[in-house]
């Protein structure tokens, strides 16, 4: 009995001309993800990707976990592959799923026959396999409406597959089907979640982090790298650009009105980010802002921030409550790291009373106090690249 993994592809994207591209990317991403574990054959057939280990000593728990983190996989299950023979199939179901069936109260069998030469139709397969399971596990009840375990039998081109409840996959679309965008990443809770959410839609990420030494420490930067490492478990390799932001922040502090420090700082961040993003062929910026969360995230402040750039700015958390954002950060495992107490450049020179409804013309006037272009260029050209890989 050979164990494999079956990964289901989202239905929507299977339509039309995109199908082949989508499948090819997904297969490539699954292969890359599984590469450290050994050799696999990864093949698509009929909205399913079949992943077959080619070495004997492969850790299938780990392999299944990894498949579950690839965007584009909506569900996955471990399955046993057997000869297309009804006697073999029913015995395999009992043997392969013994642990699951022993611990369950109810079950049903669902069958799919895509090999039309197989002599039994789907309802017959379910009936034969179902009654054999019921005989072998007399305590187990049949429940066709709400079973604890659904045993699935798929009779396909090369073999028959038997598996139980599929697990939900990461969903979304395979990277980089959505193109490339730049995530402005801090060490907070929100921006790593925003990065994950856009990667889920197939976006390949470039990361930009603003550091203001000596006001911010090397450990704050290290924290951001750790967060990106966790995100890259889903998003793949990420290039991170660390921007020296001290001079711009000091200039703001020395020359601008205090109640506008934050909004002007955010406008500078956007200007620098757009330039870095353009250098690396990103088509959009991404931030972790959520409407109304803090003074710089009111609609007025956001409008005033966005007028400094021409690229689209994605804010995937805009309509989410903090509690909902935390739930995602716990799911993707960034929450605990985000809580580590290192200062961010946003918390340096925080005004006592930030203006919540900044007007563009007022901010533009305040910005006219100095010449920013050179400082912006210096920040852009001083950005240092670190390449982040999943652990
Ligand atoms: P986060 O939890 O992501 O820090 P936040 O709710 O604390 O977000 P702010 O600190 O106001 O909000 O930052 C808003 C957004 O600006 C962040 O989500 C992030 O996209 C970007 N940002 C903030 N600080 C930095 C930084 N040091 N480097 C890069 N981007 C930053
Ligand atoms: Mg923050």
Short mmCIF file of C-alpha atoms and ligand atoms in Angstrom, two decimals:
data_model
loop_
_atom_site.label_atom_id
_atom_site.label_comp_id
_atom_site.label_asym_id
_atom_site.label_seq_id
_atom_site.Cartn_x
_atom_site.Cartn_y
_atom_site.Cartn_z
CA UNK A 1 0.00 0.00 0.00
CA UNK A 2 1.57 3.26 -1.11
CA UNK A 3 0.79 6.52 0.68
CA UNK A 4 0.46 9.74 -1.31
CA UNK A 5 -0.99 13.26 -0.80
CA UNK A 6 -3.90 14.61 -2.83
CA UNK A 7 -4.22 18.39 -3.02
CA UNK A 8 -7.42 20.03 -4.31
CA UNK A 9 -7.22 23.15 -6.44
CA UNK A 10 -9.76 26.00 -6.10
CA UNK A 11 -12.60 25.62 -8.58
CA UNK A 12 -12.97 29.23 -9.74
CA UNK A 13 -9.52 29.58 -11.23
CA UNK A 14 -9.83 26.31 -13.01
CA UNK A 15 -12.01 27.93 -15.61
CA UNK A 16 -10.72 29.27 -18.88
CA UNK A 17 -7.25 29.88 -20.18
CA UNK A 18 -5.66 30.52 -16.81
CA UNK A 19 -5.97 26.93 -15.77
CA UNK A 20 -2.70 25.66 -17.19
CA UNK A 21 -0.66 28.60 -15.83
CA UNK A 22 -2.27 28.27 -12.46
CA UNK A 23 -1.60 24.55 -12.26
CA UNK A 24 2.00 24.90 -13.42
CA UNK A 25 2.73 27.52 -10.76
CA UNK A 26 1.08 25.47 -8.08
CA UNK A 27 3.05 22.37 -9.03
CA UNK A 28 6.28 24.35 -9.05
CA UNK A 29 5.52 25.83 -5.61
CA UNK A 30 4.62 22.44 -4.13
CA UNK A 31 7.84 20.94 -5.52
CA UNK A 32 9.91 23.76 -4.11
CA UNK A 33 8.23 23.47 -0.71
CA UNK A 34 8.79 19.71 -0.53
CA UNK A 35 12.32 19.76 -1.94
CA UNK A 36 14.08 19.68 1.48
CA UNK A 37 12.20 16.50 2.43
CA UNK A 38 13.28 14.30 -0.49
CA UNK A 39 12.15 13.37 -3.99
CA UNK A 40 8.48 13.54 -5.01
CA UNK A 41 6.50 13.24 -8.19
CA UNK A 42 3.98 16.10 -8.38
CA UNK A 43 1.34 15.84 -11.12
CA UNK A 44 -2.00 17.46 -11.88
CA UNK A 45 -5.05 15.60 -13.01
CA UNK A 46 -8.68 16.73 -12.91
CA UNK A 47 -8.60 19.57 -10.33
CA UNK A 48 -6.39 17.47 -8.07
CA UNK A 49 -2.64 17.42 -7.66
CA UNK A 50 -1.18 14.03 -6.86
CA UNK A 51 1.99 14.09 -4.77
CA UNK A 52 3.86 10.80 -4.66
CA UNK A 53 6.97 10.29 -2.50
CA UNK A 54 9.77 8.61 -4.45
CA UNK A 55 12.00 7.80 -1.45
CA UNK A 56 10.99 5.33 1.26
CA UNK A 57 12.04 7.31 4.29
CA UNK A 58 10.08 10.50 3.67
CA UNK A 59 8.28 12.04 6.67
CA UNK A 60 4.71 12.19 5.36
CA UNK A 61 3.41 14.19 8.37
CA UNK A 62 5.83 16.95 7.54
CA UNK A 63 5.15 16.68 3.81
CA UNK A 64 1.38 17.03 4.36
CA UNK A 65 1.91 20.04 6.64
CA UNK A 66 3.98 21.73 3.98
CA UNK A 67 1.43 21.08 1.23
CA UNK A 68 -1.20 22.68 3.52
CA UNK A 69 0.80 25.91 3.49
CA UNK A 70 1.01 26.35 -0.27
CA UNK A 71 -1.39 29.03 -1.55
CA UNK A 72 -3.75 27.67 -4.20
CA UNK A 73 -4.38 24.40 -2.33
CA UNK A 74 -7.94 24.55 -0.96
CA UNK A 75 -7.91 21.15 0.73
CA UNK A 76 -5.54 18.23 1.05
CA UNK A 77 -5.52 14.72 2.35
CA UNK A 78 -3.17 11.83 2.75
CA UNK A 79 -4.42 8.86 0.79
CA UNK A 80 -3.43 5.31 0.01
CA UNK A 81 -3.01 4.37 -3.61
CA UNK A 82 -4.06 0.85 -4.58
CA UNK A 83 -4.80 -1.28 -7.61
CA UNK A 84 -8.17 -0.64 -9.29
CA UNK A 85 -9.89 -3.73 -7.98
CA UNK A 86 -12.95 -3.54 -5.72
CA UNK A 87 -11.73 -6.25 -3.30
CA UNK A 88 -8.37 -4.52 -2.91
CA UNK A 89 -10.07 -1.15 -2.47
CA UNK A 90 -12.39 -2.22 0.33
CA UNK A 91 -9.61 -4.00 2.23
CA UNK A 92 -7.34 -1.00 1.81
CA UNK A 93 -10.06 1.28 3.25
CA UNK A 94 -10.33 -0.82 6.40
CA UNK A 95 -6.61 -1.26 6.84
CA UNK A 96 -5.42 2.25 5.92
CA UNK A 97 -8.14 4.08 7.88
CA UNK A 98 -8.24 1.66 10.84
CA UNK A 99 -7.18 4.24 13.47
CA UNK A 100 -9.60 6.88 12.23
CA UNK A 101 -12.53 4.49 11.95
CA UNK A 102 -11.89 2.89 15.34
CA UNK A 103 -12.15 6.26 17.06
CA UNK A 104 -15.22 7.54 15.21
CA UNK A 105 -18.93 7.07 15.90
CA UNK A 106 -20.33 7.51 12.41
CA UNK A 107 -19.18 7.43 8.81
CA UNK A 108 -20.25 7.43 5.20
CA UNK A 109 -18.50 6.54 1.95
CA UNK A 110 -18.33 8.87 -1.05
CA UNK A 111 -17.02 7.61 -4.36
CA UNK A 112 -15.85 9.23 -7.56
CA UNK A 113 -15.17 7.22 -10.66
CA UNK A 114 -13.34 9.14 -13.34
CA UNK A 115 -12.09 5.92 -14.98
CA UNK A 116 -15.28 4.95 -16.80
CA UNK A 117 -13.86 1.51 -17.61
CA UNK A 118 -14.02 0.55 -13.96
CA UNK A 119 -16.89 -1.98 -13.76
CA UNK A 120 -18.69 -0.40 -10.77
CA UNK A 121 -20.46 2.95 -10.72
CA UNK A 122 -19.94 5.43 -7.85
CA UNK A 123 -23.07 4.42 -5.86
CA UNK A 124 -22.06 0.75 -6.08
CA UNK A 125 -18.51 1.44 -4.94
CA UNK A 126 -19.85 3.36 -1.92
CA UNK A 127 -22.28 0.56 -1.10
CA UNK A 128 -19.69 -2.23 -1.31
CA UNK A 129 -16.98 -0.40 0.59
CA UNK A 130 -19.51 0.96 3.13
CA UNK A 131 -20.95 -2.42 4.03
CA UNK A 132 -17.49 -3.96 4.34
CA UNK A 133 -16.43 -1.18 6.75
CA UNK A 134 -19.69 -1.60 8.72
CA UNK A 135 -18.99 -5.34 9.07
CA UNK A 136 -15.42 -4.77 10.22
CA UNK A 137 -16.33 -2.01 12.69
CA UNK A 138 -19.68 -3.05 14.18
CA UNK A 139 -19.79 -0.09 16.62
CA UNK A 140 -19.63 2.40 13.76
CA UNK A 141 -22.93 3.86 12.53
CA UNK A 142 -23.69 4.90 8.99
CA UNK A 143 -24.76 8.55 8.83
CA UNK A 144 -25.12 9.99 5.34
CA UNK A 145 -26.11 13.49 6.52
CA UNK A 146 -23.59 14.42 9.19
CA UNK A 147 -20.93 11.72 9.48
CA UNK A 148 -17.88 12.16 11.68
CA UNK A 149 -15.72 10.52 9.02
CA UNK A 150 -16.26 10.64 5.28
CA UNK A 151 -14.33 7.89 3.55
CA UNK A 152 -13.61 8.90 -0.02
CA UNK A 153 -12.80 6.44 -2.79
CA UNK A 154 -11.52 7.91 -6.05
CA UNK A 155 -11.04 5.61 -9.02
CA UNK A 156 -8.79 7.52 -11.38
CA UNK A 157 -6.58 6.90 -14.40
CA UNK A 158 -3.58 5.24 -12.76
CA UNK A 159 -4.91 3.87 -9.48
CA UNK A 160 -7.66 4.00 -6.89
CA UNK A 161 -7.22 6.27 -3.88
CA UNK A 162 -8.77 5.93 -0.46
CA UNK A 163 -8.75 8.71 2.12
CA UNK A 164 -10.74 10.18 5.01
CA UNK A 165 -11.65 13.76 5.91
CA UNK A 166 -9.62 16.27 3.92
CA UNK A 167 -7.98 19.13 5.82
CA UNK A 168 -8.46 22.75 4.73
CA UNK A 169 -5.46 24.07 2.78
CA UNK A 170 -4.08 27.62 2.75
CA UNK A 171 -6.53 28.64 -0.01
CA UNK A 172 -5.87 31.67 -2.17
CA UNK A 173 -3.89 31.72 -5.42
CA UNK A 174 -0.39 30.47 -6.22
CA UNK A 175 2.49 32.94 -6.01
CA UNK A 176 3.38 34.87 -8.18
CA UNK A 177 0.15 34.75 -10.17
CA UNK A 178 -0.82 38.12 -8.60
CA UNK A 179 2.41 39.96 -9.50
CA UNK A 180 4.84 41.69 -7.14
CA UNK A 181 4.14 44.30 -4.46
CA UNK A 182 6.06 45.91 -1.61
CA UNK A 183 4.95 45.44 1.99
CA UNK A 184 5.87 48.18 4.45
CA UNK A 185 6.74 46.06 7.43
CA UNK A 186 7.17 47.13 11.05
CA UNK A 187 7.59 44.85 14.05
CA UNK A 188 3.92 45.24 14.96
CA UNK A 189 1.03 42.82 14.81
CA UNK A 190 -0.63 44.23 11.72
CA UNK A 191 1.86 44.44 8.86
CA UNK A 192 2.93 40.75 8.97
CA UNK A 193 -0.77 39.83 8.73
CA UNK A 194 -1.20 42.23 5.79
CA UNK A 195 1.82 40.60 4.11
CA UNK A 196 0.33 37.13 4.56
CA UNK A 197 -3.08 38.24 3.25
CA UNK A 198 -1.69 39.69 0.02
CA UNK A 199 0.65 36.72 -0.50
CA UNK A 200 -2.46 34.58 -0.20
CA UNK A 201 -3.87 36.34 -3.27
CA UNK A 202 -0.80 35.27 -5.24
CA UNK A 203 1.36 38.35 -4.61
CA UNK A 204 5.12 37.94 -4.49
CA UNK A 205 6.46 40.16 -1.71
CA UNK A 206 9.31 42.60 -1.45
CA UNK A 207 9.62 44.00 2.09
CA UNK A 208 10.58 47.53 3.14
CA UNK A 209 11.49 48.33 6.73
CA UNK A 210 12.35 51.78 8.10
CA UNK A 211 14.96 51.83 10.84
CA UNK A 212 16.10 54.89 12.77
CA UNK A 213 19.27 54.02 14.64
CA UNK A 214 20.23 54.87 17.33
CA UNK A 215 16.59 55.53 18.29
CA UNK A 216 15.70 52.04 17.12
CA UNK A 217 17.91 49.06 17.89
CA UNK A 218 19.46 46.19 15.96
CA UNK A 219 17.14 43.90 17.91
CA UNK A 220 14.08 45.68 16.50
CA UNK A 221 15.40 44.92 13.02
CA UNK A 222 16.13 41.33 13.99
CA UNK A 223 12.50 41.02 15.13
CA UNK A 224 11.29 42.14 11.70
CA UNK A 225 13.52 39.56 10.03
CA UNK A 226 12.09 36.86 12.29
CA UNK A 227 8.54 37.95 11.41
CA UNK A 228 9.35 37.81 7.71
CA UNK A 229 10.88 34.37 8.13
CA UNK A 230 7.57 33.16 9.56
CA UNK A 231 5.59 34.84 6.77
CA UNK A 232 7.95 33.35 4.17
CA UNK A 233 6.86 29.89 5.23
CA UNK A 234 3.75 30.78 3.18
CA UNK A 235 5.05 33.56 0.95
CA UNK A 236 8.37 32.01 -0.13
CA UNK A 237 11.66 33.92 -0.49
CA UNK A 238 11.39 37.64 0.42
CA UNK A 239 13.89 40.41 -0.29
CA UNK A 240 13.87 42.86 2.59
CA UNK A 241 15.16 46.44 2.21
CA UNK A 242 16.10 48.20 5.44
CA UNK A 243 15.94 51.96 4.93
CA UNK A 244 18.03 54.38 7.02
CA UNK A 245 15.33 56.79 8.21
CA UNK A 246 17.04 58.71 11.02
CA UNK A 247 17.91 61.85 9.06
CA UNK A 248 14.39 62.28 7.70
CA UNK A 249 12.86 61.78 11.13
CA UNK A 250 15.24 64.26 12.75
CA UNK A 251 14.49 66.78 10.03
CA UNK A 252 10.77 66.36 10.66
CA UNK A 253 11.28 66.79 14.39
CA UNK A 254 13.43 69.90 13.98
CA UNK A 255 11.46 71.68 11.28
CA UNK A 256 7.80 70.60 11.29
CA UNK A 257 4.89 71.33 13.64
CA UNK A 258 4.60 68.66 16.30
CA UNK A 259 0.96 67.76 15.67
CA UNK A 260 1.90 66.82 12.08
CA UNK A 261 5.01 64.71 12.86
CA UNK A 262 3.27 61.40 12.28
CA UNK A 263 1.42 62.28 9.10
CA UNK A 264 4.53 63.83 7.54
CA UNK A 265 6.60 60.82 8.55
CA UNK A 266 4.05 58.54 6.90
CA UNK A 267 4.13 60.63 3.72
CA UNK A 268 7.92 60.35 3.65
CA UNK A 269 7.70 56.60 4.15
CA UNK A 270 5.37 56.34 1.17
CA UNK A 271 7.61 58.45 -1.08
CA UNK A 272 10.71 56.41 -0.22
CA UNK A 273 8.79 53.14 -0.52
CA UNK A 274 7.43 53.94 -3.96
CA UNK A 275 10.92 54.62 -5.25
CA UNK A 276 12.27 51.34 -3.83
CA UNK A 277 9.20 49.50 -5.08
CA UNK A 278 9.74 50.85 -8.60
CA UNK A 279 13.37 49.71 -8.57
CA UNK A 280 12.21 46.17 -7.87
CA UNK A 281 9.31 46.00 -10.29
CA UNK A 282 6.58 46.15 -7.66
CA UNK A 283 3.22 47.42 -8.91
CA UNK A 284 1.72 48.34 -5.54
CA UNK A 285 2.46 49.15 -1.90
CA UNK A 286 0.92 47.25 1.00
CA UNK A 287 0.45 48.49 4.58
CA UNK A 288 -1.06 47.02 7.74
CA UNK A 289 -3.43 49.91 8.43
CA UNK A 290 -6.97 49.43 9.69
CA UNK A 291 -9.47 52.27 9.51
CA UNK A 292 -9.63 54.37 12.67
CA UNK A 293 -7.17 52.25 14.67
CA UNK A 294 -4.90 55.21 15.45
CA UNK A 295 -4.74 58.91 14.54
CA UNK A 296 -2.76 58.26 11.36
CA UNK A 297 -5.33 55.73 10.16
CA UNK A 298 -8.41 57.96 9.92
CA UNK A 299 -9.83 58.37 6.44
CA UNK A 300 -8.51 61.94 6.32
CA UNK A 301 -5.00 60.83 7.28
CA UNK A 302 -5.04 57.98 4.80
CA UNK A 303 -6.16 60.27 1.97
CA UNK A 304 -3.40 62.70 2.94
CA UNK A 305 -0.84 59.87 2.97
CA UNK A 306 -1.86 58.42 -0.38
CA UNK A 307 -1.67 61.67 -2.32
CA UNK A 308 2.14 61.40 -2.12
CA UNK A 309 2.27 58.31 -4.34
CA UNK A 310 0.87 57.21 -7.68
CA UNK A 311 1.01 53.44 -7.09
CA UNK A 312 -2.04 51.68 -5.72
CA UNK A 313 -1.78 51.17 -1.96
CA UNK A 314 -3.33 47.97 -0.64
CA UNK A 315 -4.54 47.86 2.95
CA UNK A 316 -5.96 44.37 3.34
CA UNK A 317 -6.79 44.95 7.05
CA UNK A 318 -8.76 48.14 6.46
CA UNK A 319 -12.12 46.72 7.55
CA UNK A 320 -10.90 44.35 10.24
CA UNK A 321 -11.13 44.75 14.02
CA UNK A 322 -7.99 44.26 16.12
CA UNK A 323 -9.42 41.00 17.44
CA UNK A 324 -9.84 39.62 13.93
CA UNK A 325 -6.31 40.69 12.98
CA UNK A 326 -4.91 38.98 16.09
CA UNK A 327 -6.77 35.78 15.19
CA UNK A 328 -4.95 35.66 11.83
CA UNK A 329 -1.61 36.50 13.44
CA UNK A 330 -2.09 33.61 15.88
CA UNK A 331 -2.99 31.30 13.03
CA UNK A 332 0.13 32.15 11.04
CA UNK A 333 2.27 32.17 14.18
CA UNK A 334 3.53 35.77 14.10
CA UNK A 335 1.62 36.98 17.18
CA UNK A 336 4.14 36.11 19.90
CA UNK A 337 7.06 37.58 17.99
CA UNK A 338 5.06 40.76 17.27
CA UNK A 339 4.53 41.23 21.02
CA UNK A 340 8.28 41.46 21.74
CA UNK A 341 8.84 44.97 23.12
CA UNK A 342 11.18 46.73 20.70
CA UNK A 343 10.58 50.30 19.62
CA UNK A 344 9.58 51.09 16.03
CA UNK A 345 10.55 54.25 14.19
CA UNK A 346 6.85 55.23 14.39
CA UNK A 347 7.14 55.47 18.16
CA UNK A 348 10.18 57.76 18.00
CA UNK A 349 9.17 61.43 18.30
CA UNK A 350 5.49 60.61 18.73
CA UNK A 351 3.52 63.84 19.05
CA UNK A 352 1.53 64.33 22.25
CA UNK A 353 -1.55 65.36 20.27
CA UNK A 354 -1.41 64.07 16.70
CA UNK A 355 -3.88 65.73 14.35
CA UNK A 356 -6.58 63.23 13.43
CA UNK A 357 -8.00 65.22 10.52
CA UNK A 358 -4.97 66.61 8.70
CA UNK A 359 -5.80 68.72 5.65
CA UNK A 360 -3.59 68.18 2.63
CA UNK A 361 -2.92 71.86 1.99
CA UNK A 362 -1.96 72.40 5.62
CA UNK A 363 0.42 69.43 5.53
CA UNK A 364 1.92 70.49 2.21
CA UNK A 365 2.60 73.94 3.62
CA UNK A 366 4.23 72.46 6.70
CA UNK A 367 6.40 70.25 4.50
CA UNK A 368 7.62 73.26 2.53
CA UNK A 369 9.86 74.17 5.48
CA UNK A 370 12.74 72.19 4.00
CA UNK A 371 14.10 70.46 0.88
CA UNK A 372 13.27 66.74 1.10
CA UNK A 373 14.35 65.35 -2.26
CA UNK A 374 17.96 64.81 -1.33
CA UNK A 375 17.09 63.20 1.98
CA UNK A 376 14.64 60.91 0.20
CA UNK A 377 17.25 59.94 -2.39
CA UNK A 378 19.77 59.25 0.35
CA UNK A 379 17.31 56.99 2.18
CA UNK A 380 16.50 55.11 -1.05
CA UNK A 381 20.11 54.59 -2.03
CA UNK A 382 21.11 53.67 1.53
CA UNK A 383 18.60 50.79 1.73
CA UNK A 384 20.30 47.49 2.57
CA UNK A 385 19.03 44.20 1.19
CA UNK A 386 18.68 40.99 3.20
CA UNK A 387 17.19 37.88 1.62
CA UNK A 388 14.77 36.01 3.85
CA UNK A 389 14.06 32.30 3.43
CA UNK A 390 11.62 30.11 5.30
CA UNK A 391 13.29 28.36 8.25
P1 LIG B 1 1.78 47.47 12.70
O1 LIG B 1 1.13 46.59 13.73
O2 LIG B 1 1.97 46.82 11.38
O3 LIG B 1 3.01 48.15 13.23
P2 LIG B 1 0.22 49.68 13.50
O4 LIG B 1 -1.20 49.44 13.74
O5 LIG B 1 1.17 49.75 14.65
O6 LIG B 1 0.74 48.63 12.42
P3 LIG B 1 1.43 52.11 12.55
O7 LIG B 1 2.56 51.87 13.47
O8 LIG B 1 0.76 53.41 12.50
O9 LIG B 1 0.26 51.07 12.74
O10 LIG B 1 1.89 51.76 11.08
C1 LIG B 1 0.98 51.65 10.05
C2 LIG B 1 1.62 50.87 8.91
O11 LIG B 1 2.77 51.57 8.43
C3 LIG B 1 2.15 49.53 9.33
O12 LIG B 1 1.15 48.54 9.30
C4 LIG B 1 3.22 49.28 8.30
O13 LIG B 1 2.66 48.86 7.07
C5 LIG B 1 3.79 50.68 8.10
N1 LIG B 1 4.93 50.89 9.02
C6 LIG B 1 4.94 51.36 10.27
N2 LIG B 1 6.19 51.40 10.78
C7 LIG B 1 7.00 50.94 9.82
C8 LIG B 1 8.41 50.71 9.70
N3 LIG B 1 9.24 50.96 10.69
N4 LIG B 1 8.87 50.22 8.53
C9 LIG B 1 8.06 49.96 7.52
N5 LIG B 1 6.73 50.13 7.56
C10 LIG B 1 6.20 50.63 8.68
MG1 LIG B 2 3.32 49.75 14.49
#
